[in-house]
Short mmCIF file of C-alpha atoms and ligand atoms in Angstrom, two decimals:
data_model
loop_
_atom_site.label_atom_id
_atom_site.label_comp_id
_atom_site.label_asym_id
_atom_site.label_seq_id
_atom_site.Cartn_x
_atom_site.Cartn_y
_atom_site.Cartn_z
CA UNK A 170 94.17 82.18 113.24
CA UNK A 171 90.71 83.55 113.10
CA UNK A 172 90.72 83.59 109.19
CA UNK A 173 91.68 80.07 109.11
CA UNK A 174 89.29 77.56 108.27
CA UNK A 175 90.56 74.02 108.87
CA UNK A 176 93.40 71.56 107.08
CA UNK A 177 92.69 70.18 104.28
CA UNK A 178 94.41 66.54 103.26
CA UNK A 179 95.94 67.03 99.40
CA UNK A 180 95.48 63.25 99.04
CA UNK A 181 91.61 62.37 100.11
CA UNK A 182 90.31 66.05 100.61
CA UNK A 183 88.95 65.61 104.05
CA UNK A 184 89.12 68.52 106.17
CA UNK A 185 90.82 68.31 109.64
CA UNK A 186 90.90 71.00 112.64
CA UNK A 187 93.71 73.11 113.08
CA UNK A 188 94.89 70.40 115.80
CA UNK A 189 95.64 67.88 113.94
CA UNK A 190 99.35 66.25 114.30
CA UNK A 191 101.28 67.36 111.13
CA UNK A 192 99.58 65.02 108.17
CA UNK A 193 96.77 63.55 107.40
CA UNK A 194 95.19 61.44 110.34
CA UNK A 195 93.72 58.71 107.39
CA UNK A 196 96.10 58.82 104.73
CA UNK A 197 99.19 59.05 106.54
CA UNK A 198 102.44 60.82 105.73
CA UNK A 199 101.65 61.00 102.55
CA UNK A 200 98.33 62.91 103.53
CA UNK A 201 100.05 66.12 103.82
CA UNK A 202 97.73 69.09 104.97
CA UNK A 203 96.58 72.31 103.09
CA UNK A 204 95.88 75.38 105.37
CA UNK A 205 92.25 76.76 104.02
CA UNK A 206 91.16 80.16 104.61
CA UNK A 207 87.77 82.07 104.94
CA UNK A 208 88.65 84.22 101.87
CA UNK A 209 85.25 86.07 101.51
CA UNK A 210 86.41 87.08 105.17
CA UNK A 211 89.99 87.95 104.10
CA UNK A 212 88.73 89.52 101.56
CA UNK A 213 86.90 92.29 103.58
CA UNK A 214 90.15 92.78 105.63
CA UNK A 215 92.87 92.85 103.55
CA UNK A 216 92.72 95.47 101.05
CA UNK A 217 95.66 97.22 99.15
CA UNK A 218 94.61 100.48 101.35
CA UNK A 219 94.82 98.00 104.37
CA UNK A 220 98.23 96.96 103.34
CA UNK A 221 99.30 100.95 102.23
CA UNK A 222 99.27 101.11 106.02
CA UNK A 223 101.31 98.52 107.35
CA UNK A 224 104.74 97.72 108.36
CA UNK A 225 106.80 96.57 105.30
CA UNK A 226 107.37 92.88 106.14
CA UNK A 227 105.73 89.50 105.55
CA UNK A 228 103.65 89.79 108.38
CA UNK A 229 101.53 92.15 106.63
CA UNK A 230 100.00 89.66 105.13
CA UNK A 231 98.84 88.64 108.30
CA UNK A 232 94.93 87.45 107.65
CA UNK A 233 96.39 84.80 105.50
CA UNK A 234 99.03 83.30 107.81
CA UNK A 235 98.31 80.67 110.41
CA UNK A 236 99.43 82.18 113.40
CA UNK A 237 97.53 83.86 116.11
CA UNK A 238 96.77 87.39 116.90
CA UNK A 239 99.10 88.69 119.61
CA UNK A 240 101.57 85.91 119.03
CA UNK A 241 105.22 86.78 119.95
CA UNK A 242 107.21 87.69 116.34
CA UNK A 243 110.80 86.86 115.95
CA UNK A 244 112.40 90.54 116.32
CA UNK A 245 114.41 89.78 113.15
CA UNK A 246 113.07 92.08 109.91
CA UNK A 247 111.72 88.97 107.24
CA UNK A 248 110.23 89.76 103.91
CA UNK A 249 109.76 92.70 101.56
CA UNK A 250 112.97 91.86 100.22
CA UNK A 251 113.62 93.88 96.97
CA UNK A 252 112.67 93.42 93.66
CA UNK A 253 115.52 94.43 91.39
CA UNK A 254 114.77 95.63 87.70
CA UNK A 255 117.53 93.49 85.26
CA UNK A 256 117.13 94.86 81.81
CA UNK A 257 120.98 93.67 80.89
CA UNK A 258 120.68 90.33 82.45
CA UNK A 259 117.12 90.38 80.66
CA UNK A 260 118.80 90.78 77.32
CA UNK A 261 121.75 88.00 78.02
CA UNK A 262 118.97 85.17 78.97
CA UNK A 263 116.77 86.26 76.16
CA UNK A 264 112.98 87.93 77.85
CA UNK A 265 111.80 91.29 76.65
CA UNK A 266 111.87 92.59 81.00
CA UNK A 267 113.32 90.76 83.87
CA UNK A 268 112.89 91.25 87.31
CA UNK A 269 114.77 89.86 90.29
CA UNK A 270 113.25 89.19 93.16
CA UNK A 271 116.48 89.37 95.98
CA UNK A 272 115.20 86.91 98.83
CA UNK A 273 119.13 86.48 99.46
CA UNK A 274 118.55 90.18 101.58
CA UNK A 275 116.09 88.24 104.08
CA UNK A 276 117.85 88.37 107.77
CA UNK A 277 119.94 84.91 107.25
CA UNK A 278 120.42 85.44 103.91
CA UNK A 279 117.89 83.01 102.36
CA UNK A 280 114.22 82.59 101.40
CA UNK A 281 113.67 80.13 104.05
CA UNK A 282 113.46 82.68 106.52
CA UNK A 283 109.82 83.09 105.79
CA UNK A 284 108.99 79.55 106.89
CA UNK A 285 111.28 79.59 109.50
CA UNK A 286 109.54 82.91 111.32
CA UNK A 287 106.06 80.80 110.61
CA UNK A 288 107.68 77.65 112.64
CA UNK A 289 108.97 79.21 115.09
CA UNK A 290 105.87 81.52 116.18
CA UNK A 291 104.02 77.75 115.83
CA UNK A 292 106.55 75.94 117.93
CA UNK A 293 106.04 78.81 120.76
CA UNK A 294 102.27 79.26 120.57
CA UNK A 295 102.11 75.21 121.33
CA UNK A 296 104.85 76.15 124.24
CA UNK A 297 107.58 74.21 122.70
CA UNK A 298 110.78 75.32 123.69
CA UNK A 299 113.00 72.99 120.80
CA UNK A 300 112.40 73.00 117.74
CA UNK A 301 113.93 70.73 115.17
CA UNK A 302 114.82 70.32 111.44
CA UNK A 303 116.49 68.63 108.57
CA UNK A 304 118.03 70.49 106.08
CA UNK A 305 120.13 70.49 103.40
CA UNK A 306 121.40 73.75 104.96
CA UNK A 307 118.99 77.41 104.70
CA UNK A 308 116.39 75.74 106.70
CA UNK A 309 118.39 74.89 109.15
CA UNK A 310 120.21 78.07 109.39
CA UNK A 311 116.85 79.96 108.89
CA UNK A 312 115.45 77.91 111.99
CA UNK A 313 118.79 78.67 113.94
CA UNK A 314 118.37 82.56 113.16
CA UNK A 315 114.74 82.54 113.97
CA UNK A 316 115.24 80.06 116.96
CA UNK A 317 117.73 82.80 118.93
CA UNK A 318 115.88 85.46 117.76
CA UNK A 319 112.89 84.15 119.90
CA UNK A 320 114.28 82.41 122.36
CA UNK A 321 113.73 78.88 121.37
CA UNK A 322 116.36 75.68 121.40
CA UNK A 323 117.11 74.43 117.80
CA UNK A 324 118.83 71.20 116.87
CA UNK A 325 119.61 70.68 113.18
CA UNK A 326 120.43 67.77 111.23
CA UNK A 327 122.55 68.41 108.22
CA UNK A 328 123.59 66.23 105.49
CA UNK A 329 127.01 65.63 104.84
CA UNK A 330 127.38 67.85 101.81
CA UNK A 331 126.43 71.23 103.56
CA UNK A 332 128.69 74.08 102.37
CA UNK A 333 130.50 75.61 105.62
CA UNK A 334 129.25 78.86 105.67
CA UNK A 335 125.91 77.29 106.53
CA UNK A 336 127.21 75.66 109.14
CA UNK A 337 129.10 78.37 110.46
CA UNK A 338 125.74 80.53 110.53
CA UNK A 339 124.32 77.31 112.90
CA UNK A 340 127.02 77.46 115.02
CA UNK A 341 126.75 81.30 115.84
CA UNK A 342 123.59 81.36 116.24
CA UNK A 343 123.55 78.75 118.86
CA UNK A 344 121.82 75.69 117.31
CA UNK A 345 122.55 71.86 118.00
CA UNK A 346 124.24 70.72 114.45
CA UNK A 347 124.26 66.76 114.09
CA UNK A 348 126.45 66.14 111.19
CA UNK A 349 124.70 63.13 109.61
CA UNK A 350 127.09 60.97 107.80
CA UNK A 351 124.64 60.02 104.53
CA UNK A 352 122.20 62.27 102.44
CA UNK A 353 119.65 64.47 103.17
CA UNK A 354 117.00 61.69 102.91
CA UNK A 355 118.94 59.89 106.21
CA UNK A 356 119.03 63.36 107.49
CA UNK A 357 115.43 63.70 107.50
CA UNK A 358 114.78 60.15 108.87
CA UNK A 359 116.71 60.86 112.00
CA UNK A 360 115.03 63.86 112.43
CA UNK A 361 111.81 62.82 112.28
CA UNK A 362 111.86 59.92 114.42
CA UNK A 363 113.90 62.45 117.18
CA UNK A 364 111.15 64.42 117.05
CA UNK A 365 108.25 61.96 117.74
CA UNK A 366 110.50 60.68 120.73
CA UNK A 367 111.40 64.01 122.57
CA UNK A 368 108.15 66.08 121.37
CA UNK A 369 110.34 68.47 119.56
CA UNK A 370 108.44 71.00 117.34
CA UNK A 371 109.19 69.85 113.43
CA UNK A 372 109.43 72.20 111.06
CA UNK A 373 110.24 70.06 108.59
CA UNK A 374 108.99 72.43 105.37
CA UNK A 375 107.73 69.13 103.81
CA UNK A 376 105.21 67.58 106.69
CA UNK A 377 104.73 70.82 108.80
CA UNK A 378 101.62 72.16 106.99
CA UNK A 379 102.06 75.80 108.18
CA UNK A 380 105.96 76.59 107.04
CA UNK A 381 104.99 76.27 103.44
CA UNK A 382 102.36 79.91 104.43
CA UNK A 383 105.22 81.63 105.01
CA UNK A 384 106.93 80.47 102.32
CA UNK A 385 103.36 82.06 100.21
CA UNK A 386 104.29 85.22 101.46
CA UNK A 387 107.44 85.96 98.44
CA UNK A 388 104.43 85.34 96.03
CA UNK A 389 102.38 88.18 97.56
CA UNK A 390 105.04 90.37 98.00
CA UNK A 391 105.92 90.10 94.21
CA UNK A 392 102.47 91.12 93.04
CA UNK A 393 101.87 93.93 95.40
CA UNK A 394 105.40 95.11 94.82
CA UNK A 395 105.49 95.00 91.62
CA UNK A 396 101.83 97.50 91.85
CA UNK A 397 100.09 94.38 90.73
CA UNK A 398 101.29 94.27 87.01
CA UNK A 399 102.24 90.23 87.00
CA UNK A 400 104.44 89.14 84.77
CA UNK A 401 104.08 86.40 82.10
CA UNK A 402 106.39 84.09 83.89
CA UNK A 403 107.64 83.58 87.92
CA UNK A 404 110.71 81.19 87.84
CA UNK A 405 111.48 79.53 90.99
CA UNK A 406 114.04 76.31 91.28
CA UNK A 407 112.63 73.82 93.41
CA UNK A 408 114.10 70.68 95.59
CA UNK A 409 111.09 69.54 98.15
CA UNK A 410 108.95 71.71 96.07
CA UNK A 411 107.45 73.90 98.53
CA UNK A 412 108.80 77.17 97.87
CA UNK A 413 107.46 76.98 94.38
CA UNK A 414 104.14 75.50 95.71
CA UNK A 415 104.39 78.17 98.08
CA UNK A 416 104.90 81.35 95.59
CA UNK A 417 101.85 80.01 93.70
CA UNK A 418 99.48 79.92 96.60
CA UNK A 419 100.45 83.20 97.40
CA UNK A 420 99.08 84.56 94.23
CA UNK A 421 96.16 82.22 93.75
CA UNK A 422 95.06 83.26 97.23
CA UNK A 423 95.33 87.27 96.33
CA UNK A 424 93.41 86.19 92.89
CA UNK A 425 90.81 84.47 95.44
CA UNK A 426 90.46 87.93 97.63
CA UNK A 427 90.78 89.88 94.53
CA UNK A 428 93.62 91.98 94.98
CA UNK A 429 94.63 90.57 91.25
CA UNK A 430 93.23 89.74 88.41
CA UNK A 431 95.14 87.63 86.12
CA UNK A 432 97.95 85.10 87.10
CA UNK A 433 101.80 84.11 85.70
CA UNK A 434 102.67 81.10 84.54
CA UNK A 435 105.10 79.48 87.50
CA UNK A 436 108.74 78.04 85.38
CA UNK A 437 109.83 75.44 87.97
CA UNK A 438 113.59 74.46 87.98
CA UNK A 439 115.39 71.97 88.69
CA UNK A 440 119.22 70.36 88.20
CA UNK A 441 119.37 68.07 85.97
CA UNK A 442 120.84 65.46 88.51
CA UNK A 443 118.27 65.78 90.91
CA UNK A 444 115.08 66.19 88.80
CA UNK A 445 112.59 63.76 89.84
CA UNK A 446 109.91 66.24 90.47
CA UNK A 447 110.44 67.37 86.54
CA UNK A 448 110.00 63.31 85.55
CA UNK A 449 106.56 63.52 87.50
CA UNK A 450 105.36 66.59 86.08
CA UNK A 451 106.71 65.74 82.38
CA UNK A 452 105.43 61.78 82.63
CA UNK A 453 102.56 62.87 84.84
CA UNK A 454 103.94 60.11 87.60
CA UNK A 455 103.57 59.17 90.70
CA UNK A 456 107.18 60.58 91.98
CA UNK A 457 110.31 58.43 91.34
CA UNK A 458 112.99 58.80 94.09
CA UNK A 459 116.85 59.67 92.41
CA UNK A 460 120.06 59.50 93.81
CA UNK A 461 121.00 63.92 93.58
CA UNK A 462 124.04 64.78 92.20
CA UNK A 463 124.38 68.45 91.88
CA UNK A 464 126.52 71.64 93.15
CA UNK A 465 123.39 73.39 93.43
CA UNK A 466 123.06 71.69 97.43
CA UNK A 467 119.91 73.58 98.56
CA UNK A 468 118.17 71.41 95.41
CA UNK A 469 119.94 68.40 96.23
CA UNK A 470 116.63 66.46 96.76
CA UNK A 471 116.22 62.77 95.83
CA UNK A 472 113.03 62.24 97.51
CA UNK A 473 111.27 65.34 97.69
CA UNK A 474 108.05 65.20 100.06
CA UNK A 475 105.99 68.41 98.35
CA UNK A 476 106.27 67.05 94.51
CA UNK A 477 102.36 66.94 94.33
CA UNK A 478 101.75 70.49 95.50
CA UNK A 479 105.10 71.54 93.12
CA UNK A 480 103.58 69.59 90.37
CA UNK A 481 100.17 70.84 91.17
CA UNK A 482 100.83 74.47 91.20
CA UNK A 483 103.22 74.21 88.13
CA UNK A 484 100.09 72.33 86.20
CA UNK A 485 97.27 74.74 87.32
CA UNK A 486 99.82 77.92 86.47
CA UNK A 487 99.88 76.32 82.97
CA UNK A 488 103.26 76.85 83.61
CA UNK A 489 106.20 73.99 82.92
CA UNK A 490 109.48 72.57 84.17
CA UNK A 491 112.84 72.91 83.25
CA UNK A 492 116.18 71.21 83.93
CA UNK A 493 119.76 72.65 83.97
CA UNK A 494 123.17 71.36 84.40
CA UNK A 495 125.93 71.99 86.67
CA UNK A 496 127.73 74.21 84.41
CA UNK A 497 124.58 76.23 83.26
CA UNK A 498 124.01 76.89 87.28
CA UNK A 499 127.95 77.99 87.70
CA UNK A 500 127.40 80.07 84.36
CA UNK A 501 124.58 81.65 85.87
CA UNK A 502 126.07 82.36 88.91
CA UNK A 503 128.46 84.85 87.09
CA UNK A 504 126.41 86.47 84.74
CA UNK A 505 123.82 87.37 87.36
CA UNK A 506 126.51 89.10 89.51
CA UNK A 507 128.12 90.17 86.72
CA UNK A 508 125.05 91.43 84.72
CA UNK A 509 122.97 92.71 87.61
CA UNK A 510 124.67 93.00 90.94
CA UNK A 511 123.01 90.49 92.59
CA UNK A 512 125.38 87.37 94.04
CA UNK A 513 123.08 83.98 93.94
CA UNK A 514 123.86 80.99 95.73
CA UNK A 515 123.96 77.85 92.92
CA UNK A 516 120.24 76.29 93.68
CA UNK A 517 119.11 80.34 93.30
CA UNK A 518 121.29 80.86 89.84
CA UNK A 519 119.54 77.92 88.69
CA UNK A 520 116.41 79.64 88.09
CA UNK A 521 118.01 82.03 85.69
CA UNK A 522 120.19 79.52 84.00
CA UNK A 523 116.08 77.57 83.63
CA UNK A 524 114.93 80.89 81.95
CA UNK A 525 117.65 80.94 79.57
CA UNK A 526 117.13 77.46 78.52
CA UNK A 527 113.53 78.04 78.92
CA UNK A 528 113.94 80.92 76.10
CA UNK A 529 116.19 78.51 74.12
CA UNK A 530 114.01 76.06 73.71
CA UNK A 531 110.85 77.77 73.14
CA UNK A 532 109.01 77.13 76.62
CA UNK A 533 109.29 81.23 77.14
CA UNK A 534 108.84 83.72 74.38
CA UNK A 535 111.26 86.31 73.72
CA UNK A 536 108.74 88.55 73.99
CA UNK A 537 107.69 87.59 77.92
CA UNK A 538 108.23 90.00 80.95
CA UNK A 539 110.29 87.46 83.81
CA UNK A 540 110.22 87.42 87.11
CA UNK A 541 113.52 85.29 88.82
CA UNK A 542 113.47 84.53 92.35
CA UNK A 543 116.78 84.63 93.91
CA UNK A 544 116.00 82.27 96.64
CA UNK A 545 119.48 82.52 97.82
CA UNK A 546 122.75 84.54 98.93
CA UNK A 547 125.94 83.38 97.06
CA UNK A 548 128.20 84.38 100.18
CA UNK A 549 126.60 81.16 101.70
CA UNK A 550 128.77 78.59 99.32
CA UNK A 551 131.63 80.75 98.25
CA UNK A 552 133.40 77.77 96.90
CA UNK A 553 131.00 77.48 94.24
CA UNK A 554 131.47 80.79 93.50
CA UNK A 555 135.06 80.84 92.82
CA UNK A 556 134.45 77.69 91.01
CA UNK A 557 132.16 79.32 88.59
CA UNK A 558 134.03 82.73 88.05
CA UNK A 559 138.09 81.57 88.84
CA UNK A 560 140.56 83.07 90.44
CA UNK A 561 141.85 86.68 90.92
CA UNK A 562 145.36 87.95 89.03
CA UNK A 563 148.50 88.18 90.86
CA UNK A 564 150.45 91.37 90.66
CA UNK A 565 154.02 91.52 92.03
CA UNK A 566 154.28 94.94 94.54
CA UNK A 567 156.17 96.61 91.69
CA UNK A 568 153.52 96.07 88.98
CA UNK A 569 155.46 94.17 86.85
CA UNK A 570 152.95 92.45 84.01
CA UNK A 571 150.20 94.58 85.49
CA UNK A 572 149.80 96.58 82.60
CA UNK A 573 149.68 93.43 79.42
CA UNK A 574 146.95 92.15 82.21
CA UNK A 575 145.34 95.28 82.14
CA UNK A 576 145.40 95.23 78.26
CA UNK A 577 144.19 91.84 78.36
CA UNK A 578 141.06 92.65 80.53
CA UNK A 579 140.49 95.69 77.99
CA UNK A 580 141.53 98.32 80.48
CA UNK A 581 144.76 99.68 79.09
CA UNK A 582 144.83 103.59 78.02
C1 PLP B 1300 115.20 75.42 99.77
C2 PLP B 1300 115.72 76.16 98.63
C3 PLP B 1300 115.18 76.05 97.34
C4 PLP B 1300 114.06 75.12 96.98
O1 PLP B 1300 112.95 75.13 97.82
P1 PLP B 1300 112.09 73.81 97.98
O2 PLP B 1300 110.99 74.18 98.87
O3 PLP B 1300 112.99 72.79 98.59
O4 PLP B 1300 111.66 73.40 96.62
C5 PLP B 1300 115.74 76.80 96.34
N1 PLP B 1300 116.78 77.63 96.57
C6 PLP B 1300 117.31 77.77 97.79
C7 PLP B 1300 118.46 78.70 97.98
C8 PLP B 1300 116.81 77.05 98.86
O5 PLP B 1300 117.37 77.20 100.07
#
């Protein structure tokens, strides 16, 4: 903490201490808080010869996290996930270079990991043993991860959509799971109000000022990994918004210390039924709640609390968003395996299937180097998978039919 400066409210601009309960004291829960640093400070500390010398995960960013020094980390490795050159796939959605960056390889298989190691390391520096959150699943079953790997309690409220193998990954790793009959939005409602009753920690992404820094962290990573050559365009798909709000303070804040000089343009996502934080940006709105409907679950958000900071970072990027159907998302799912290797959960397809439509309708040039954050494994909602790329053949022991099939797939002598 000794590079941190204070909270800052996103509605009023006051500035609180780092004390403060989780939003804005005077404007509410709709005051949520933005962690300031003392970059000049930073600046003098972390320095790409700094960083040549330290461990290769997110902590390494360390004077620009909120957590203090000597803090107990989660043993689990999070962070520094790899960035995986896609010059096919580049070609099939239509950019010049692409770039995956695989967040599906962090320890539970998701991006949220990186907020998740933040929250807990909070939850344990205020000695709170449990730790709660609501989640349409990869928080939670970051937090549950996280939560064993430290020693904390975690109880999780999931909405009723959840794909199993995200509840399966609660279960093992020892959380509470409270199967909430309704949507996320009821989800998060319960959770809340257990939290204020029992003094559980919340690490709800969307109140909990300090999960969104570790979420900055897959922003930093990108530049310095990529030897900090940006590209023209980062696209991230975004439900409460904070992992895109997240990836762009990340870079601003390197820009501030300058480690980089110029910035990308940030290509927000979303599906197209559950796009509300598209309709603010487009009609430049106050946020209109929706009713989701989409496969994509870990987007699933009707009422997402970070629009203005998703909004805010995709307007200061000069950057836009994008919406994609179902069937663009399951489409996307199986050319990015198929094209580059890399198996994407539906709400972490979705940012390739928003480059490709980005490209078709003129939003990216054909000429633009991409970057694509796979926010996601695709092992956690295998269902969707088989959905988008069908079934296998059946071959009798014998092999009888097995070679037309072959001829059929191309494979025949
Ligand atoms: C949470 C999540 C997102 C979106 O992040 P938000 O902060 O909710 O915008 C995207 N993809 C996956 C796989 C996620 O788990």
């Amino acid at each position: 903490m000794d590079f941190v400066r204070g909270l800052q409210c996103v509605l009023c601009g006051a500035e609180h201490p780092v004390d403060v309960a989780y939003t804005c004291p005077a404007c509410g829960p709709a005051g949520l808080l933005d962690v300031r640093y003392d970059y000049p400070a930073v600046a003098r500390s972390l320095t790409r010869e700094a960083l040549a010398a330290r461990p290769h995960d997110h902590w390494r960013y360390r004077e620009l996290l909120p957590i203090a020094a000597g803090s107990p980390l989660p043993a689990l490795t999070v962070g520094w996930t790899p960035i995986v050159p896609a010059p096919r796939l580049a070609r099939h959605v239509g950019v010049r270079a692409l770039h995956l960056k695989d967040d599906g390889r962090n320890p539970t298989g998701s991006l949220k990991d990186r907020a998740s190691a933040v929250g807990v390391v909070k939850a344990s520096e205020q000695g709170k043993p449990i730790i709660a959150c609501a989640s349409t699943g990869n928080a939670a079953s970051s937090l549950a991860g996280m939560s064993a790997s430290l020693g904390l309690r975690s109880v999780i409220f999931v909405p009723r959509r959840a794909p199993e193998p995200k509840l399966a990954q609660l279960l093992v790793f020892g959380a509470t799971v409270l199967r909430v009959q309704g949507s996320y939005e009821d989800a998060f409602q319960l959770c809340q109000r257990s939290c204020e009753r029992h003094g559980w920690y919340n690490r709800n992404c969307a109140i909990n000022p300090y999960l969104l820094e570790g979420k900055k962290t897959v922003g930093m990573e990108l530049c310095e990994q990529l030897g900090w050559r940006l590209p023209d365009w980062v696209a991230v798909s975004v439900g409460d918004g904070c992992t895109i709000a997240g990836a762009w303070k990340g870079i601003r804040e390197l820009q501030a210390i300058g480690l980089i000089d110029r910035t990308p343009r940030m290509l927000g996502v979303q599906a197209e039924g559950a796009a509300p934080v598209t309709a603010a940006f487009r009609n430049r709105a106050e946020l209109a709640p929706v009713d989701p409907d989409t496969i994509a679950d870990s987007i699933a958000v009707g009422v997402p609390r970070n629009w203005r900071k998703a909004v805010a970072a995709v307007t200061e990027s000069g950057g836009e968003m994008i919406n994609v159907s179902d069937r663009e998302i399951l489409d996307a799912m199986g050319y990015t395996g198929r094209l580059a290797g890399v198996f994407a959960e539906p709400a972490a397809a979705a940012a390739l299937a928003g480059v490709r439509r980005a490209v078709a309708e003129g939003v990216v040039d054909a000429g633009a180097s991409v970057l694509a954050v796979i926010t996601g494994n695709g092992l956690k909602d295998v269902r969707s998978a088989l959905a988008a790329v069908g079934e296998p053949y059946t071959v009798p022991p014998d092999g009888t039919g097995l070679d037309d099939l072959l001829a059929k797939e191309g494979l025949a002598g």
